[in-house]
Amino acid sequence: SQQGEEDPQALSIQEGENATMNCSYKTSINNLQWYRQNSGRGLVHLILIRSNEREKHSGRLRVTLDTSKKSSSLLITASRAADTASYFCATDSASYGKLTFGQGTILTVHP
Amino acid sequence: EADIYQTPRYLVIGTGKKITLECSQTMGHDKMYWYQQDPGMELHLIHYSYGVNSTEKGDLSSESTVSRIRTEHFPLTLESARPSHTSQYLCASSERVGRGASFGTQYFGPGTRLTVL
């Protein structure tokens, strides 16, 4: 099965609420990255967290990494309708020699 | 904003036609990638390149071929398109980060949505 798996598969919230997405993986990693994709477009890099880091912030984004549980979470605070998109985690693993993307979480933020 | 471009953005073509999807980047990145993505689904790596004259097949078996004659250019070709090739094709590039095989940020183009009738 794949290296990165995300949950939930879909998340629907109201503007102003926080959104949390989770990513689990199977093998040791060099880093883990989160990307955003608007419908029908390419992916945009959001944040990279290295294996020796536990938490990282960028604006309204907060990413945590727990290497003992092989999991990461992406928190978007004070969500906006413009945050509506699919969010993918991607793991950089020496075992695979490439970046492996999860299935993504579809986030819908209602105004 | 990433300096990586894909053309065409949309392509509708009949079965049996030969097509080339173009991808170019102006960031001087050595690594380039092609992914295939069906709507709402995960990305599947179909080809990648570590530099000029380097091409490798990815996870997902694909009947397409690629070439890397210039650093900035990584075209994908389908010799004979079929309806099963209908999908979105995403091109990306990245530079190596640090020592070893660690990957940094990948920069994606806008994608080519291919429909084969």
Short mmCIF file of C-alpha atoms in Angstrom, two decimals:
data_model
loop_
_atom_site.label_atom_id
_atom_site.label_comp_id
_atom_site.label_asym_id
_atom_site.label_seq_id
_atom_site.Cartn_x
_atom_site.Cartn_y
_atom_site.Cartn_z
CA SER A 1 0.00 0.00 0.00
CA GLN A 2 1.05 3.58 -0.46
CA GLN A 3 3.51 5.47 1.68
CA GLY A 4 1.29 8.43 2.55
CA GLU A 5 -2.35 8.20 3.56
CA GLU A 6 -4.53 11.08 4.61
CA ASP A 7 -7.66 11.50 6.58
CA PRO A 8 -10.28 12.63 6.44
CA GLN A 9 -10.86 12.17 2.73
CA ALA A 10 -13.19 15.17 2.79
CA LEU A 11 -13.84 17.94 5.30
CA SER A 12 -16.56 20.58 5.22
CA ILE A 13 -16.47 23.53 7.63
CA GLN A 14 -17.73 27.08 8.07
CA GLU A 15 -15.59 30.14 7.51
CA GLY A 16 -13.69 31.08 10.64
CA GLU A 17 -13.40 27.51 11.91
CA ASN A 18 -10.14 25.59 12.07
CA ALA A 19 -9.42 22.69 9.73
CA THR A 20 -7.18 19.77 10.66
CA MET A 21 -5.92 17.18 8.22
CA ASN A 22 -3.79 14.17 9.06
CA CYS A 23 -1.22 12.18 7.16
CA SER A 24 0.31 8.82 8.07
CA TYR A 25 3.22 7.09 6.42
CA LYS A 26 5.05 3.78 6.67
CA THR A 27 8.83 4.17 6.28
CA SER A 28 11.36 6.60 7.69
CA ILE A 29 11.49 9.94 5.94
CA ASN A 30 13.91 12.78 5.22
CA ASN A 31 11.11 15.34 5.19
CA LEU A 32 7.38 15.66 4.78
CA GLN A 33 5.72 18.30 2.64
CA TRP A 34 2.20 19.65 2.30
CA TYR A 35 0.76 20.87 -0.98
CA ARG A 36 -2.49 22.52 -2.00
CA GLN A 37 -4.35 22.01 -5.26
CA ASN A 38 -7.20 24.10 -6.50
CA SER A 39 -9.64 22.28 -8.75
CA GLY A 40 -8.10 21.43 -12.12
CA ARG A 41 -4.80 23.15 -11.37
CA GLY A 42 -1.26 22.21 -10.46
CA LEU A 43 -0.06 21.77 -6.89
CA VAL A 44 1.35 24.59 -4.82
CA HIS A 45 3.89 23.91 -2.10
CA LEU A 46 2.77 25.06 1.35
CA ILE A 47 5.32 23.92 3.88
CA LEU A 48 8.19 21.44 4.38
CA ILE A 49 9.04 19.92 7.74
CA ARG A 50 12.25 17.97 8.21
CA SER A 51 12.45 14.71 10.10
CA ASN A 52 14.27 16.38 13.00
CA GLU A 53 11.59 19.07 13.40
CA ARG A 54 8.40 18.66 15.39
CA GLU A 55 6.39 21.73 14.50
CA LYS A 56 6.45 24.46 11.89
CA HIS A 57 4.33 27.54 11.27
CA SER A 58 3.63 29.59 8.18
CA GLY A 59 0.96 32.26 8.47
CA ARG A 60 -2.30 30.50 9.33
CA LEU A 61 -0.74 27.08 8.76
CA ARG A 62 0.67 24.89 11.50
CA VAL A 63 2.27 21.54 10.72
CA THR A 64 3.31 18.96 13.27
CA LEU A 65 5.38 15.84 12.74
CA ASP A 66 5.55 12.83 15.03
CA THR A 67 8.16 10.45 13.66
CA SER A 68 7.50 7.89 16.41
CA LYS A 69 3.91 7.57 15.20
CA LYS A 70 4.85 8.21 11.56
CA SER A 71 2.20 10.88 11.27
CA SER A 72 1.80 14.56 10.49
CA SER A 73 -1.03 17.03 10.77
CA LEU A 74 -1.83 20.26 8.96
CA LEU A 75 -3.90 22.82 10.83
CA ILE A 76 -5.42 25.79 9.03
CA THR A 77 -6.67 28.37 11.50
CA ALA A 78 -9.48 30.86 10.90
CA SER A 79 -10.35 29.28 7.58
CA ARG A 80 -11.62 31.29 4.63
CA ALA A 81 -13.71 30.33 1.62
CA ALA A 82 -10.55 30.80 -0.47
CA ASP A 83 -8.95 27.89 1.44
CA THR A 84 -11.30 25.51 -0.38
CA ALA A 85 -9.00 23.08 -2.19
CA SER A 86 -7.46 19.62 -1.98
CA TYR A 87 -4.53 19.23 0.37
CA PHE A 88 -1.85 16.58 -0.17
CA CYS A 89 0.97 15.39 2.02
CA ALA A 90 4.11 14.10 0.33
CA THR A 91 6.88 12.11 1.95
CA ASP A 92 10.52 12.17 0.94
CA SER A 93 11.78 8.74 1.86
CA ALA A 94 15.23 7.34 1.19
CA SER A 95 13.60 3.93 0.83
CA TYR A 96 11.56 5.05 -2.14
CA GLY A 97 14.02 7.52 -3.64
CA LYS A 98 11.25 9.91 -4.63
CA LEU A 99 8.48 12.08 -3.28
CA THR A 100 5.31 10.05 -2.65
CA PHE A 101 1.96 11.80 -2.50
CA GLY A 102 -1.05 10.78 -0.44
CA GLN A 103 -4.61 10.65 -1.75
CA GLY A 104 -5.42 14.08 -0.45
CA THR A 105 -8.09 15.69 1.71
CA ILE A 106 -10.77 17.73 -0.02
CA LEU A 107 -11.49 20.79 2.14
CA THR A 108 -14.62 22.86 1.57
CA VAL A 109 -15.01 26.09 3.52
CA HIS A 110 -18.52 27.54 3.39
CA PRO A 111 -18.90 31.34 3.59
CA GLU B 1 5.01 31.95 -8.37
CA ALA B 2 6.72 29.00 -10.03
CA ASP B 3 8.34 29.48 -13.43
CA ILE B 4 7.20 26.21 -14.91
CA TYR B 5 4.95 26.07 -17.92
CA GLN B 6 2.87 23.42 -19.61
CA THR B 7 1.22 23.50 -23.00
CA PRO B 8 -1.41 22.88 -24.07
CA ARG B 9 -3.64 23.40 -21.04
CA TYR B 10 -6.45 21.38 -22.59
CA LEU B 11 -6.31 18.87 -25.44
CA VAL B 12 -9.12 16.84 -26.98
CA ILE B 13 -7.91 14.38 -29.57
CA GLY B 14 -9.02 11.28 -31.41
CA THR B 15 -7.78 7.74 -30.84
CA GLY B 16 -4.54 6.82 -32.58
CA LYS B 17 -3.10 10.34 -32.78
CA LYS B 18 0.45 11.12 -31.69
CA ILE B 19 0.67 13.88 -29.11
CA THR B 20 3.42 15.71 -27.25
CA LEU B 21 2.79 17.52 -24.00
CA GLU B 22 5.28 20.30 -23.42
CA CYS B 23 6.87 21.24 -20.11
CA SER B 24 9.52 23.86 -19.53
CA GLN B 25 11.01 25.57 -16.49
CA THR B 26 13.25 28.58 -16.16
CA MET B 27 14.56 27.88 -12.65
CA GLY B 28 17.56 25.84 -13.76
CA HIS B 29 16.35 22.79 -11.82
CA ASP B 30 18.06 19.49 -12.57
CA LYS B 31 15.14 17.30 -11.53
CA MET B 32 11.90 17.13 -13.46
CA TYR B 33 8.86 14.90 -13.12
CA TRP B 34 5.66 13.90 -14.87
CA TYR B 35 2.65 12.85 -12.82
CA GLN B 36 -0.72 11.50 -13.93
CA GLN B 37 -3.77 12.42 -11.88
CA ASP B 38 -7.40 11.47 -12.35
CA PRO B 39 -9.98 13.93 -10.94
CA GLY B 40 -10.05 13.90 -7.15
CA MET B 41 -7.39 11.22 -6.96
CA GLU B 42 -3.76 10.96 -5.91
CA LEU B 43 -0.81 11.75 -8.10
CA HIS B 44 1.06 8.90 -9.78
CA LEU B 45 4.65 9.41 -10.88
CA ILE B 46 5.07 8.19 -14.46
CA HIS B 47 8.48 9.61 -15.47
CA TYR B 48 11.34 11.55 -13.92
CA SER B 49 14.71 12.91 -14.85
CA TYR B 50 17.76 13.86 -12.78
CA GLY B 51 19.30 15.94 -15.54
CA VAL B 52 20.13 16.13 -19.23
CA ASN B 53 20.05 12.72 -20.95
CA SER B 54 18.64 11.12 -17.78
CA THR B 55 15.14 9.62 -17.84
CA GLU B 56 13.54 7.01 -15.60
CA LYS B 57 10.14 5.37 -15.39
CA GLY B 58 8.05 6.05 -12.32
CA ASP B 59 5.65 3.94 -10.29
CA LEU B 60 2.77 3.87 -12.70
CA SER B 61 3.35 2.03 -15.93
CA SER B 62 2.77 4.38 -18.82
CA GLU B 63 2.88 3.98 -22.57
CA SER B 64 4.24 7.50 -22.84
CA THR B 65 7.91 8.36 -23.38
CA VAL B 66 9.97 11.38 -22.32
CA SER B 67 13.20 13.04 -23.35
CA ARG B 68 15.57 15.47 -21.63
CA ILE B 69 17.84 17.05 -24.20
CA ARG B 70 17.92 20.43 -22.46
CA THR B 71 17.78 21.21 -18.73
CA GLU B 72 14.74 23.41 -19.08
CA HIS B 73 12.65 21.16 -21.31
CA PHE B 74 10.98 17.80 -20.50
CA PRO B 75 8.38 16.84 -23.11
CA LEU B 76 6.11 13.80 -22.84
CA THR B 77 4.99 11.94 -25.96
CA LEU B 78 2.21 9.46 -26.62
CA GLU B 79 2.75 7.71 -29.95
CA SER B 80 -0.83 6.51 -30.26
CA ALA B 81 -3.38 8.04 -27.91
CA ARG B 82 -6.21 5.89 -26.50
CA PRO B 83 -9.26 6.72 -24.35
CA SER B 84 -7.49 5.10 -21.36
CA HIS B 85 -4.92 7.93 -21.57
CA THR B 86 -7.59 10.48 -20.67
CA SER B 87 -6.33 12.18 -17.51
CA GLN B 88 -4.60 15.26 -16.16
CA TYR B 89 -0.82 15.34 -16.63
CA LEU B 90 1.23 17.44 -14.22
CA CYS B 91 4.85 18.42 -14.73
CA ALA B 92 7.06 19.44 -11.82
CA SER B 93 10.67 20.33 -11.12
CA SER B 94 12.88 20.52 -8.06
CA GLU B 95 16.45 20.99 -6.97
CA ARG B 96 18.35 18.63 -4.73
CA VAL B 97 18.51 19.75 -1.12
CA GLY B 98 21.60 19.07 0.91
CA ARG B 99 23.52 15.82 0.65
CA GLY B 100 22.18 12.46 -0.32
CA ALA B 101 18.89 11.87 -2.05
CA SER B 102 16.77 14.32 -0.06
CA PHE B 103 14.13 16.10 -2.10
CA GLY B 104 13.14 19.70 -1.64
CA THR B 105 10.11 21.60 -2.78
CA GLN B 106 8.56 20.51 -6.06
CA TYR B 107 7.22 23.26 -8.29
CA PHE B 108 4.27 22.28 -10.42
CA GLY B 109 3.02 23.53 -13.73
CA PRO B 110 -0.70 24.20 -14.26
CA GLY B 111 -1.26 20.79 -15.86
CA THR B 112 -2.56 19.52 -19.19
CA ARG B 113 -6.02 18.01 -19.19
CA LEU B 114 -6.05 15.38 -21.96
CA THR B 115 -9.21 13.84 -23.35
CA VAL B 116 -8.94 11.06 -25.93
CA LEU B 117 -12.14 10.30 -27.76
#
